[in-house]
Amino acid sequence: MPDRVQAVDFQAGKLVLLDQTLLPSEKTFLHLDDVADVWEAIKLLRVRGAPAIGGAAAYGLYLGVRGVPDDAGMPAFMAKLREVRDYLASSRPTAVNLFWALDRLVGVAEAATGDDVAALKARLLDEAHAIKAEDEAMCRAIGEHALTLFDGVDAVLTHCNAGSLATMGIGTALAPVYLAAEQGRTIHVFSDETRPLLQGARITTWELDQAGLPVTLITDGMAATVMRRGKVQAVIVGTDRVAANGDVANKIGTYGVAILAHEHGIPFYVAAPSSTIDFATPDGDAIEIEERDPDEVRRLGGRQTAPADIGVFNPAFDVTPARYVTAIVTEKGVVTAPYPENLRKVVLGG
Amino acid sequence: MPDRVQAVDFQAGKLVLLDQTLLPSEKTFLHLDDVADVWEAIKLLRVRGAPAIGGAAAYGLYLGVRGVPDDAGMPAFMAKLREVRDYLASSRPTAVNLFWALDRLVGVAEAATGDDVAALKARLLDEAHAIKAEDEAMCRAIGEHALTLFDGVDAVLTHCNAGSLATMGIGTALAPVYLAAEQGRTIHVFSDETRPLLQGARITTWELDQAGLPVTLITDGMAATVMRRGKVQAVIVGTDRVAANGDVANKIGTYGVAILAHEHGIPFYVAAPSSTIDFATPDGDAIEIEERDPDEVRRLGGRQTAPADIGVFNPAFDVTPARYVTAIVTEKGVVTAPYPENLRKVVLGG
């Protein structure tokens, strides 16, 4: 089994985070027991990826209330819990999974009416562990379902990072690659560097290399040539949100990759935890696309790569229309078109 | 008329080159009268773009023989001319236009049997000026033909740099933008940054900005979204070589842009001096694609952006099949499919 780096772990009473802002140059783990350090780690993107952020926040909430004396009384404990919850929620207010994880722990505490403070602390740590275990299981299930699509696939192309470092398990888009390796089968990954923030270059190549898995880095503009030369038999990417009709929001550049795959007759798969499928969003047009700081495009690593005041268009995400999506792989199963019906069937079971 | 920066000029007996390796941070002109400095400028890509290199080499050859005494005798002069020709040719042995320009001057000298040394020196400088004047005229003619295709076009997307800084005139792909500006009409340019070497970010945005023309920089992965949102009505790029069947070799990433344009119903134009149309190359499969240093992809401006030893695929160029090319714009006219017949008709007149 590949020697995967854990993005989020809990060891010897401390939250252990890989500091992803130092990649690819340094492999540094932070051992945190102060909630202020957890807040900062989320704020500064030392931990990133929705599932990994949720897990870090859950452990952070536990760390933030661990010091409450066991004899403080439940009202004081609950007040502190809500205070720490609000504090951690302010670290990255746009991260939906952050709120979900924090509120899940608060809900456990609210429901645990018979507990004393000591018992409730233990229960909150258990819940954080449960979130991590569920995430690990979700990743494996996505990997297993994705592998059913990978007969004859010995190389895939991916964009951005939806690997183990975005989750607490073996990733989503990269899960089938890790699972295949466990089974003694090699799936080569071509990784788009993914400008402007280079998550592919900095993170995807690094995590696969650390696990001893073969990876080839390309610039985003090389994907078409990789496909034309037959170097990959599938594309698989992650997603931030899937609309009810199957439109897929993901890192900027994904939509272009989907068109290129379509034109070359290569299947385009989206690995999507069911939590990312948003039935309240009818289609991609309803997804607002954030525009980010122009200096992300004008500069790279502190170096100016374009005139300092030049106009920039810097959308953070794009939307891939469902017609380009060959299948959406959730932990509950593989979904194919027609998505409006089949997403509900597979994800909601109805 | 926009205040265009001249990449190559000849002033007060010196070759004046913009040092393009310092862009976009510094605007520095080199005033060269030593052929060794010209050799170095070509070698180190201070001057780049086939027409600009040819022009710099022609002036460089003149500078290299200018110091031969007028009474040296023709045999000694011709020996020196050939020696300098070979020396300059060694600066960038893969640049076809370099050889073309040098051999054109040598041919003039060989044909000028009645001249003395002083007269021949003057004739060589005239020939270098003629190369520059022809290049300027070629650019304008391409611009005029391209503008006939631009009814209703108020914004275009381009990839890499086929602008004034690649030529001695107003560029090839950007020529219609400069010409439109002369006519009081604004064509907005969206410029792909063009990884790995960032010619779009460093050079295209800079030259347009210097000329006071509106330009928006995007990363290569954003082109699909620019098209989907209707921000551009055409794509226009340059080319290194066009095969006899209309297949187009150009900077890596061009092929993907062509597919995206096709999918969005946006015309894809190639600005091609007739000198780049190679009737000896039957199709794109016959064009060998150089692979370049992996560190171009793993690093950026001295900074490591990926693990130091990660595998890289780094093709310098790609080939866009003729079926994605809406028209090829030469200085002799606009060529549309079927290219095998029409390229010959327009370019060879037969």
XYZ file of C-alpha atoms in Angstrom:
700
model
C 0.000 0.000 0.000
C 1.344 3.428 -0.847
C 2.787 5.418 2.026
C 0.260 8.232 1.950
C 0.868 11.520 3.757
C -1.961 12.350 6.183
C -3.240 15.909 5.799
C -5.203 15.750 9.071
C -4.608 13.435 12.007
C -5.025 13.354 15.775
C -2.098 11.947 17.733
C -1.127 12.086 21.423
C -3.874 14.584 22.129
C -2.850 16.980 19.378
C -4.203 17.870 15.961
C -1.501 17.044 13.425
C -1.697 19.029 10.184
C 0.601 18.980 7.188
C 1.422 22.639 6.490
C 0.361 22.754 2.835
C 1.495 26.347 2.363
C 5.085 25.085 2.459
C 4.618 22.555 -0.370
C 6.416 21.450 -2.410
C 9.576 22.713 -0.749
C 9.057 21.578 2.856
C 7.239 18.690 4.525
C 6.355 20.137 7.916
C 3.705 18.852 10.306
C 2.120 21.162 12.843
C 1.195 19.631 16.212
C -1.544 21.876 17.533
C -3.285 21.937 20.882
C -4.275 25.610 20.967
C -7.506 26.509 19.172
C -5.996 29.828 18.064
C -3.388 27.904 16.080
C -6.131 25.805 14.476
C -7.997 28.995 13.544
C -4.837 30.359 11.937
C -4.083 27.113 10.084
C -7.536 27.176 8.463
C -7.367 30.929 7.778
C -3.927 30.743 6.139
C -4.817 27.632 4.091
C -2.252 25.450 5.869
C -5.113 22.950 5.650
C -7.347 23.103 2.538
C -9.968 20.976 0.799
C -13.514 20.845 2.168
C -13.307 17.478 3.996
C -9.889 18.245 5.500
C -11.051 21.669 6.721
C -14.130 20.102 8.302
C -12.025 17.544 10.116
C -9.515 20.087 11.349
C -12.329 22.291 12.622
C -13.994 19.412 14.482
C -10.758 18.552 16.276
C -10.147 22.254 16.827
C -13.506 22.640 18.537
C -12.667 19.760 20.850
C -9.269 21.303 21.634
C -10.980 24.633 22.351
C -13.215 23.171 25.073
C -10.915 20.462 26.420
C -9.528 22.838 28.991
C -12.908 23.632 30.553
C -12.798 22.180 34.104
C -14.870 19.044 34.506
C -16.725 20.698 37.391
C -17.536 23.885 35.473
C -21.112 22.802 34.940
C -22.963 22.174 31.710
C -24.260 25.713 31.079
C -20.733 27.152 31.262
C -19.412 24.339 29.049
C -22.105 24.870 26.417
C -21.457 28.611 26.417
C -17.771 27.997 25.816
C -18.549 25.429 23.105
C -20.686 27.940 21.206
C -18.075 30.651 21.639
C -15.335 28.431 20.202
C -17.687 27.289 17.438
C -18.271 30.907 16.364
C -14.569 31.679 16.609
C -13.550 28.769 14.376
C -16.392 29.516 11.954
C -14.853 32.958 11.399
C -11.594 31.471 10.085
C -12.942 30.806 6.602
C -16.538 31.942 6.368
C -17.078 30.631 2.800
C -16.155 27.019 3.610
C -19.480 25.191 3.886
C -17.890 22.052 5.300
C -16.378 24.053 8.148
C -19.840 25.018 9.396
C -21.199 21.548 8.810
C -18.521 19.909 10.996
C -18.715 22.503 13.770
C -22.486 22.336 13.914
C -22.406 18.573 13.941
C -20.368 18.640 17.172
C -22.562 21.341 18.696
C -25.591 19.209 17.821
C -24.083 16.209 19.583
C -23.524 18.325 22.679
C -27.051 19.735 22.564
C -28.529 16.238 22.282
C -26.400 14.801 25.100
C -28.615 16.032 27.918
C -27.636 13.316 30.385
C -23.864 13.842 30.165
C -21.554 15.591 32.541
C -18.763 17.800 31.196
C -16.115 15.061 31.222
C -18.365 12.623 29.376
C -19.346 15.253 26.852
C -15.729 16.129 26.103
C -15.073 12.454 25.345
C -18.192 12.323 23.206
C -17.035 15.364 21.161
C -13.648 13.790 20.512
C -15.415 10.603 19.445
C -17.552 12.639 17.055
C -14.477 14.266 15.532
C -12.975 10.797 15.085
C -16.258 9.679 13.527
C -16.130 12.536 11.008
C -12.634 11.458 10.075
C -13.601 7.780 9.793
C -16.626 8.629 7.655
C -14.465 10.751 5.385
C -11.978 7.913 4.994
C -14.819 5.532 4.153
C -16.348 8.016 1.716
C -13.026 8.339 -0.121
C -12.608 4.567 -0.370
C -16.162 4.119 -1.622
C -15.633 6.743 -4.332
C -12.406 4.993 -5.274
C -14.147 1.614 -5.540
C -16.963 2.986 -7.684
C -14.513 4.891 -9.885
C -12.414 1.781 -10.453
C -15.439 0.050 -12.011
C -15.120 2.664 -14.777
C -11.392 2.198 -15.251
C -11.160 -1.067 -17.215
C -8.323 -0.583 -19.667
C -7.347 2.738 -18.126
C -3.655 2.956 -17.376
C -3.338 6.743 -17.257
C -5.660 9.583 -16.287
C -5.482 13.354 -16.396
C -6.557 15.456 -13.420
C -6.869 19.163 -12.711
C -6.207 20.910 -9.384
C -6.003 18.705 -6.270
C -8.784 16.401 -5.179
C -6.366 13.974 -3.603
C -5.577 12.764 -0.143
C -4.355 16.212 0.919
C -7.838 17.675 0.332
C -9.469 15.013 2.515
C -8.747 12.864 5.546
C -8.681 9.727 3.402
C -7.331 8.771 -0.009
C -8.924 11.713 -1.754
C -11.827 11.782 -4.168
C -10.567 12.133 -7.753
C -7.313 10.379 -6.837
C -8.988 7.663 -4.714
C -9.094 5.115 -7.573
C -5.386 5.708 -8.183
C -4.521 4.895 -4.544
C -6.909 1.929 -4.480
C -5.466 0.534 -7.695
C -1.982 0.782 -6.181
C -3.164 -1.266 -3.191
C -4.271 -3.901 -5.685
C -0.885 -3.856 -7.395
C -2.139 -1.950 -10.426
C -0.496 1.258 -11.615
C -2.547 4.163 -12.928
C -0.288 6.940 -14.152
C -1.513 10.470 -13.414
C -0.978 13.487 -15.657
C -1.455 16.550 -13.465
C -2.337 19.978 -14.866
C -0.316 22.534 -12.909
C -3.585 24.500 -12.453
C -2.767 28.170 -12.653
C -3.052 30.568 -10.982
C -2.510 28.888 -7.597
C -0.709 25.810 -8.925
C -2.464 23.233 -6.748
C -1.651 20.582 -9.360
C 2.053 21.409 -9.464
C 2.467 22.034 -5.754
C 0.114 19.482 -4.193
C -1.076 16.747 -6.581
C 2.375 15.893 -7.889
C 3.820 16.085 -4.375
C 1.309 13.775 -2.706
C 1.519 11.163 -5.461
C 5.305 11.316 -5.454
C 5.357 10.907 -1.660
C 3.181 7.810 -2.059
C 5.555 6.430 -4.676
C 2.975 6.715 -7.462
C 3.927 7.807 -10.985
C 2.897 11.317 -12.007
C 3.738 13.641 -14.876
C 3.340 17.390 -14.524
C 2.128 19.482 -17.456
C 1.084 23.098 -17.892
C -2.639 23.602 -18.405
C -2.103 24.347 -22.097
C -0.554 20.924 -22.686
C -3.659 18.879 -21.777
C -4.971 18.899 -25.353
C -1.705 17.484 -26.685
C -1.619 14.819 -23.948
C -5.073 13.693 -25.085
C -4.314 13.876 -28.786
C -1.248 11.679 -28.333
C -3.328 9.059 -26.514
C -1.390 9.383 -23.277
C -4.537 9.193 -21.078
C -7.728 7.130 -21.330
C -9.809 9.127 -18.850
C -10.057 12.443 -17.037
C -11.120 12.554 -13.398
C -11.521 15.704 -11.310
C -13.092 16.746 -8.032
C -15.808 19.319 -7.551
C -16.872 22.084 -5.198
C -20.542 21.793 -6.012
C -22.760 19.791 -8.357
C -26.093 21.347 -9.331
C -29.288 19.289 -9.429
C -29.039 19.012 -13.226
C -25.472 17.662 -13.123
C -23.636 20.901 -13.940
C -20.300 20.828 -12.114
C -18.497 23.746 -10.446
C -14.786 23.163 -9.973
C -11.434 24.975 -10.100
C -10.992 27.323 -13.045
C -9.763 25.397 -16.074
C -11.926 22.325 -15.486
C -14.512 23.346 -18.089
C -11.865 23.606 -20.808
C -10.480 20.185 -19.890
C -13.998 18.727 -20.167
C -14.417 20.126 -23.684
C -11.018 18.770 -24.722
C -11.905 15.317 -23.345
C -15.231 15.405 -25.205
C -13.500 16.345 -28.468
C -10.973 13.505 -28.090
C -13.592 10.906 -27.136
C -12.116 10.509 -23.639
C -14.521 10.018 -20.700
C -14.711 12.908 -18.223
C -15.496 11.779 -14.671
C -16.285 13.903 -11.622
C -15.599 12.497 -8.147
C -18.253 14.049 -5.900
C -18.969 13.246 -2.256
C -22.759 13.300 -1.977
C -22.359 16.297 0.356
C -21.261 18.368 -2.668
C -24.444 17.620 -4.623
C -26.671 20.588 -4.058
C -30.273 19.849 -4.997
C -31.191 23.419 -4.040
C -29.131 24.711 -6.977
C -31.070 23.937 -10.168
C -28.186 24.397 -12.616
C -24.790 25.932 -13.174
C -26.189 29.361 -14.024
C -27.313 29.625 -10.404
C -23.766 29.188 -9.118
C -22.061 32.474 -8.406
C -18.414 32.510 -9.466
C -16.074 34.463 -7.198
C -13.435 36.646 -8.885
C -10.163 36.705 -7.003
C -7.220 39.075 -6.568
C -5.700 40.092 -9.959
C -2.220 39.694 -8.477
C -2.736 35.914 -8.436
C -2.497 36.128 -12.240
C -0.016 39.007 -12.499
C 2.439 37.527 -10.017
C 3.769 34.116 -9.114
C 5.540 33.361 -5.890
C 6.295 37.000 -5.195
C 7.622 37.579 -8.689
C 5.930 39.876 -11.169
C 5.103 37.987 -14.371
C 3.059 40.724 -16.052
C 2.878 44.518 -15.902
C 1.873 45.505 -12.371
C -1.322 47.347 -13.302
C -2.530 45.288 -16.267
C -6.206 44.314 -16.372
C -6.972 40.769 -15.255
C -9.976 38.429 -15.342
C -9.556 35.917 -12.515
C -12.590 33.713 -11.893
C -11.861 31.156 -9.155
C -14.133 28.481 -10.569
C -15.905 27.513 -13.730
C -18.996 25.481 -14.479
C -18.871 22.414 -16.692
C -22.281 21.755 -18.236
C -23.629 18.279 -17.505
C -23.525 17.295 -21.187
C -19.722 17.062 -20.989
C -19.797 14.873 -17.871
C -19.584 11.145 -18.612
C -20.347 10.142 -15.017
C -20.462 11.565 -11.503
C -18.899 9.181 -8.999
C -20.308 9.473 -5.476
C -19.668 7.273 -2.461
C -23.177 5.892 -3.002
C -22.574 4.863 -6.589
C -21.908 5.994 -10.140
C -24.413 8.432 -11.627
C -24.844 8.891 -15.358
C -27.235 11.003 -17.443
C -30.006 11.922 -17.232
C -28.626 13.606 -14.113
C -31.761 15.396 -12.862
C -33.399 12.005 -12.215
C -30.358 9.839 -11.543
C -28.626 12.102 -9.036
C -31.763 11.972 -6.880
C -32.084 8.218 -7.265
C -28.508 7.421 -6.304
C -27.881 10.135 -3.725
C -31.300 10.493 -2.114
C -32.338 6.925 -2.851
C -35.674 8.073 -4.194
C -1.710 56.078 -33.862
C -0.589 54.008 -30.904
C 2.930 54.661 -29.646
C 4.365 51.261 -30.466
C 7.654 50.079 -28.981
C 10.158 49.057 -31.678
C 11.741 45.665 -31.022
C 14.421 46.203 -33.703
C 15.659 49.489 -35.095
C 18.797 51.023 -36.578
C 19.710 54.470 -35.305
C 22.904 56.535 -35.498
C 24.850 53.602 -36.890
C 23.796 51.214 -34.154
C 21.377 48.315 -33.893
C 18.796 49.232 -31.252
C 17.113 46.252 -29.581
C 14.560 46.164 -26.793
C 15.931 43.696 -24.245
C 12.900 41.402 -24.032
C 14.429 39.242 -21.296
C 13.840 42.128 -18.875
C 10.106 42.393 -19.603
C 7.780 43.218 -17.987
C 9.881 44.782 -15.235
C 12.301 46.938 -17.240
C 12.173 48.766 -20.565
C 15.805 48.792 -21.637
C 17.131 49.362 -25.140
C 20.502 47.984 -26.173
C 22.542 50.079 -28.607
C 24.852 47.600 -30.288
C 27.730 48.109 -32.703
C 29.744 45.001 -31.903
C 28.702 41.818 -33.700
C 29.533 39.763 -30.588
C 26.846 41.655 -28.694
C 24.358 40.962 -31.491
C 25.261 37.274 -31.342
C 24.660 37.275 -27.607
C 21.362 39.151 -27.900
C 20.014 36.522 -30.304
C 21.437 33.629 -28.267
C 19.956 34.873 -24.975
C 16.555 35.699 -26.546
C 16.905 39.428 -25.884
C 15.381 39.586 -29.365
C 12.827 36.876 -30.276
C 10.221 36.194 -32.931
C 11.295 34.994 -36.376
C 11.044 38.324 -38.266
C 12.733 40.286 -35.483
C 15.587 37.782 -35.267
C 16.075 37.942 -39.030
C 16.239 41.716 -38.942
C 18.648 41.804 -36.022
C 20.903 39.292 -37.776
C 20.926 41.279 -41.016
C 21.997 44.447 -39.207
C 24.437 42.364 -37.162
C 26.075 41.047 -40.311
C 26.489 44.597 -41.589
C 27.998 45.677 -38.255
C 30.377 42.707 -38.399
C 31.892 43.752 -41.716
C 31.587 47.528 -41.413
C 35.054 47.737 -39.905
C 36.794 46.045 -42.849
C 39.001 48.727 -44.442
C 37.669 50.034 -47.745
C 40.967 49.143 -49.381
C 41.039 45.575 -48.059
C 40.047 44.178 -51.427
C 36.954 42.209 -52.320
C 38.294 38.701 -51.625
C 39.246 39.668 -48.059
C 35.887 41.381 -47.587
C 33.924 38.385 -48.843
C 35.921 36.057 -46.602
C 35.111 38.207 -43.612
C 31.446 38.399 -44.640
C 31.159 34.612 -44.745
C 32.987 34.273 -41.442
C 30.585 36.682 -39.724
C 27.625 35.013 -41.416
C 28.657 31.629 -39.961
C 29.283 33.184 -36.569
C 25.834 34.805 -36.370
C 24.189 31.651 -37.726
C 25.580 29.778 -34.711
C 23.671 31.993 -32.272
C 20.357 30.176 -32.689
C 20.768 27.322 -35.147
C 17.055 26.369 -35.166
C 15.808 29.808 -36.254
C 15.049 29.456 -39.951
C 14.570 33.176 -40.456
C 18.052 33.855 -39.087
C 19.600 31.848 -41.920
C 17.251 33.329 -44.477
C 18.237 36.914 -43.593
C 21.967 36.216 -43.391
C 21.988 34.362 -46.699
C 19.996 37.112 -48.347
C 22.779 39.598 -47.520
C 25.489 37.185 -48.608
C 23.584 36.666 -51.854
C 23.492 40.422 -52.455
C 27.256 40.589 -51.940
C 27.895 37.654 -54.238
C 25.774 39.209 -56.969
C 27.408 42.638 -56.651
C 30.429 41.810 -58.762
C 31.096 45.383 -59.881
C 31.195 46.942 -56.409
C 34.148 47.994 -54.368
C 34.211 47.346 -50.615
C 32.775 50.727 -49.643
C 29.911 50.441 -52.115
C 29.185 46.892 -51.012
C 29.010 47.885 -47.337
C 26.429 50.523 -48.244
C 24.517 47.974 -50.295
C 24.426 45.527 -47.358
C 23.044 48.175 -45.021
C 20.427 49.013 -47.646
C 19.496 45.344 -47.821
C 19.078 45.153 -44.049
C 16.854 48.243 -44.243
C 14.920 46.559 -47.061
C 14.329 43.464 -44.928
C 12.967 45.704 -42.199
C 10.770 47.680 -44.597
C 9.403 44.488 -46.147
C 8.629 43.121 -42.694
C 6.773 46.293 -41.768
C 4.790 46.081 -45.014
C 4.056 42.398 -44.454
C 2.670 43.117 -40.999
C 0.430 45.905 -42.272
C -0.856 43.745 -45.126
C -1.734 40.939 -42.698
C -3.468 43.480 -40.494
C -5.497 44.825 -43.406
C -6.577 41.374 -44.550
C -7.421 40.343 -40.981
C -9.573 43.419 -40.465
C -11.796 42.301 -43.346
C -12.738 39.367 -41.095
C -13.389 41.497 -38.021
C -16.801 43.029 -38.735
C -18.593 43.120 -35.404
C -15.511 41.979 -33.520
C -14.759 44.163 -30.539
C -12.630 41.696 -28.576
C -10.283 38.871 -29.533
C -8.345 36.242 -27.643
C -4.713 35.524 -28.467
C -2.113 33.040 -27.247
C 1.633 33.666 -26.861
C 3.065 36.754 -28.593
C 2.739 37.391 -32.297
C 2.776 41.127 -31.804
C 5.046 43.981 -32.697
C 7.784 42.663 -30.417
C 8.065 39.484 -32.509
C 8.484 41.476 -35.721
C 9.893 44.759 -36.965
C 6.398 46.060 -37.719
C 3.000 45.922 -36.023
C 3.111 42.180 -35.533
C 1.110 39.481 -37.251
C -1.719 38.282 -34.989
C -1.894 41.702 -33.306
C -1.569 43.690 -36.562
C -5.353 44.133 -36.979
C -5.542 45.448 -33.406
C -2.916 48.133 -34.102
C -4.457 48.987 -37.482
C -7.916 49.285 -35.957
C -6.508 51.669 -33.367
C -5.089 53.848 -36.167
C -8.616 53.992 -37.545
C -10.029 55.020 -34.189
C -11.559 51.607 -33.505
C -10.840 49.687 -30.321
C -10.382 45.911 -30.345
C -9.918 44.605 -26.812
C -7.386 41.781 -26.471
C -7.647 38.910 -23.993
C -4.156 37.483 -23.639
C -3.484 33.930 -22.419
C -0.469 34.091 -20.123
C 0.994 31.154 -22.128
C 2.793 28.905 -19.704
C 5.481 27.805 -19.350
C 7.428 30.808 -20.643
C 4.642 33.362 -20.128
C 5.081 35.234 -23.409
C 1.467 36.373 -23.163
C 1.816 37.738 -19.634
C 5.284 39.197 -20.085
C 5.230 40.436 -23.667
C 1.747 40.655 -25.232
C 0.181 42.540 -22.327
C 3.252 44.757 -22.044
C 3.408 45.798 -25.688
C -0.318 46.523 -25.898
C -0.229 48.456 -22.650
C 2.754 50.486 -23.889
C 0.756 51.336 -27.006
C -2.195 52.417 -24.879
C -4.393 49.559 -26.109
C -6.783 47.698 -23.792
C -5.746 44.206 -22.779
C -6.912 41.697 -20.172
C -4.599 38.992 -18.913
C -5.934 35.504 -18.131
C -4.352 32.191 -17.249
C -4.513 29.588 -20.010
C -7.232 27.669 -18.145
C -9.569 30.667 -18.240
C -9.901 30.859 -22.046
C -12.902 28.507 -22.095
C -14.789 30.670 -19.608
C -13.921 33.850 -21.541
C -15.468 32.267 -24.628
C -18.506 30.866 -22.821
C -19.294 34.282 -21.390
C -19.178 35.850 -24.858
C -16.278 38.126 -24.012
C -14.527 37.570 -27.380
C -15.845 37.200 -30.920
C -12.688 35.789 -32.498
C -9.365 34.125 -31.732
C -6.233 35.135 -33.635
C -2.791 33.625 -33.140
C 0.533 33.546 -34.946
C 2.354 30.462 -36.208
C 5.799 29.008 -36.537
C 4.959 26.850 -39.519
C 1.910 26.015 -41.623
C 1.934 22.666 -43.446
C 0.740 22.357 -47.042
C -2.608 20.964 -45.857
C -3.243 23.897 -43.491
C -2.194 22.215 -40.229
C -0.693 24.895 -37.987
C 2.280 24.557 -35.622
C 2.362 27.179 -32.900
C 3.232 27.646 -29.216
C 2.013 24.879 -26.905
C -1.570 25.529 -25.879
C -2.741 26.809 -29.265
C -4.368 23.505 -30.224
C -6.523 23.519 -27.100
C -7.602 27.105 -27.748
C -8.608 26.117 -31.291
C -10.821 23.295 -29.984
C -12.425 25.623 -27.443
C -13.128 28.212 -30.151
C -14.641 25.515 -32.366
C -16.887 24.294 -29.536
C -18.093 27.845 -28.814
C -18.688 28.721 -32.474
C -15.963 31.384 -32.421
C -13.758 31.774 -35.520
C -10.111 30.749 -35.099
C -7.731 32.749 -37.292
C -4.026 32.200 -37.886
C -1.857 35.140 -38.946
C 0.869 33.639 -41.128
C 3.501 35.461 -43.159
C 3.783 33.515 -46.407
C 7.354 32.665 -45.389
C 5.933 30.406 -42.653
C 3.887 28.339 -45.098
C 5.981 25.292 -45.813
C 4.787 23.449 -48.891
C 7.511 20.841 -48.340
C 5.726 19.708 -45.154
C 2.644 17.747 -46.225
C 0.813 17.872 -42.863
C 1.180 18.369 -39.130
C 2.308 14.797 -38.524
C 5.499 15.646 -40.405
C 6.344 18.463 -37.979
C 8.715 17.386 -35.258
C 7.840 18.830 -31.845
C 10.798 19.734 -29.644
C 10.541 18.848 -25.948
C 12.141 21.424 -23.711
C 13.771 21.524 -20.268
C 11.472 20.088 -17.540
C 12.501 22.917 -15.220
C 10.509 25.339 -17.385
C 7.415 23.590 -15.989
C 8.756 22.776 -12.513
C 10.027 26.260 -11.821
C 8.944 29.799 -12.480
C 11.276 32.753 -12.287
C 13.818 30.915 -10.189
C 11.181 29.622 -7.791
C 10.344 25.947 -7.471
C 6.626 25.388 -8.094
C 6.685 21.565 -8.098
C 8.866 18.838 -6.574
C 12.368 19.215 -7.995
C 12.578 15.758 -9.589
C 8.970 15.231 -10.675
C 8.355 13.911 -14.196
C 7.388 16.517 -16.772
C 6.063 16.515 -20.339
C 7.095 19.806 -21.944
C 6.418 20.017 -25.682
C 7.353 23.460 -27.029
C 4.726 23.499 -29.753
C 1.546 21.795 -30.773
C -0.188 21.231 -34.077
C -3.704 22.459 -34.734
C -5.370 20.396 -37.462
C -6.606 22.466 -40.388
C -10.243 21.540 -39.674
C -10.198 23.857 -36.632
C -8.744 26.778 -38.592
C -11.386 29.200 -39.887
C -8.899 31.143 -42.028
C -5.171 31.667 -42.496
C -4.351 35.323 -42.991
C -1.229 35.965 -45.072
C 0.136 39.246 -46.392
C -1.055 38.083 -49.818
C -4.634 37.533 -48.741
C -7.028 35.455 -46.658
C -6.950 31.700 -47.230
C -9.856 29.435 -46.294
C -10.462 25.710 -46.741
C -9.781 23.655 -48.732
C -6.263 24.621 -47.704
C -4.235 22.241 -49.905
C -5.521 24.050 -53.000
C -6.133 27.526 -51.627
C -2.787 28.000 -49.861
C -1.058 27.378 -53.189
C -3.409 29.695 -55.050
C -3.026 32.621 -52.675
C 0.603 32.214 -51.673
C 2.167 30.843 -54.849
C -0.369 32.493 -57.149
C -0.817 29.240 -59.037
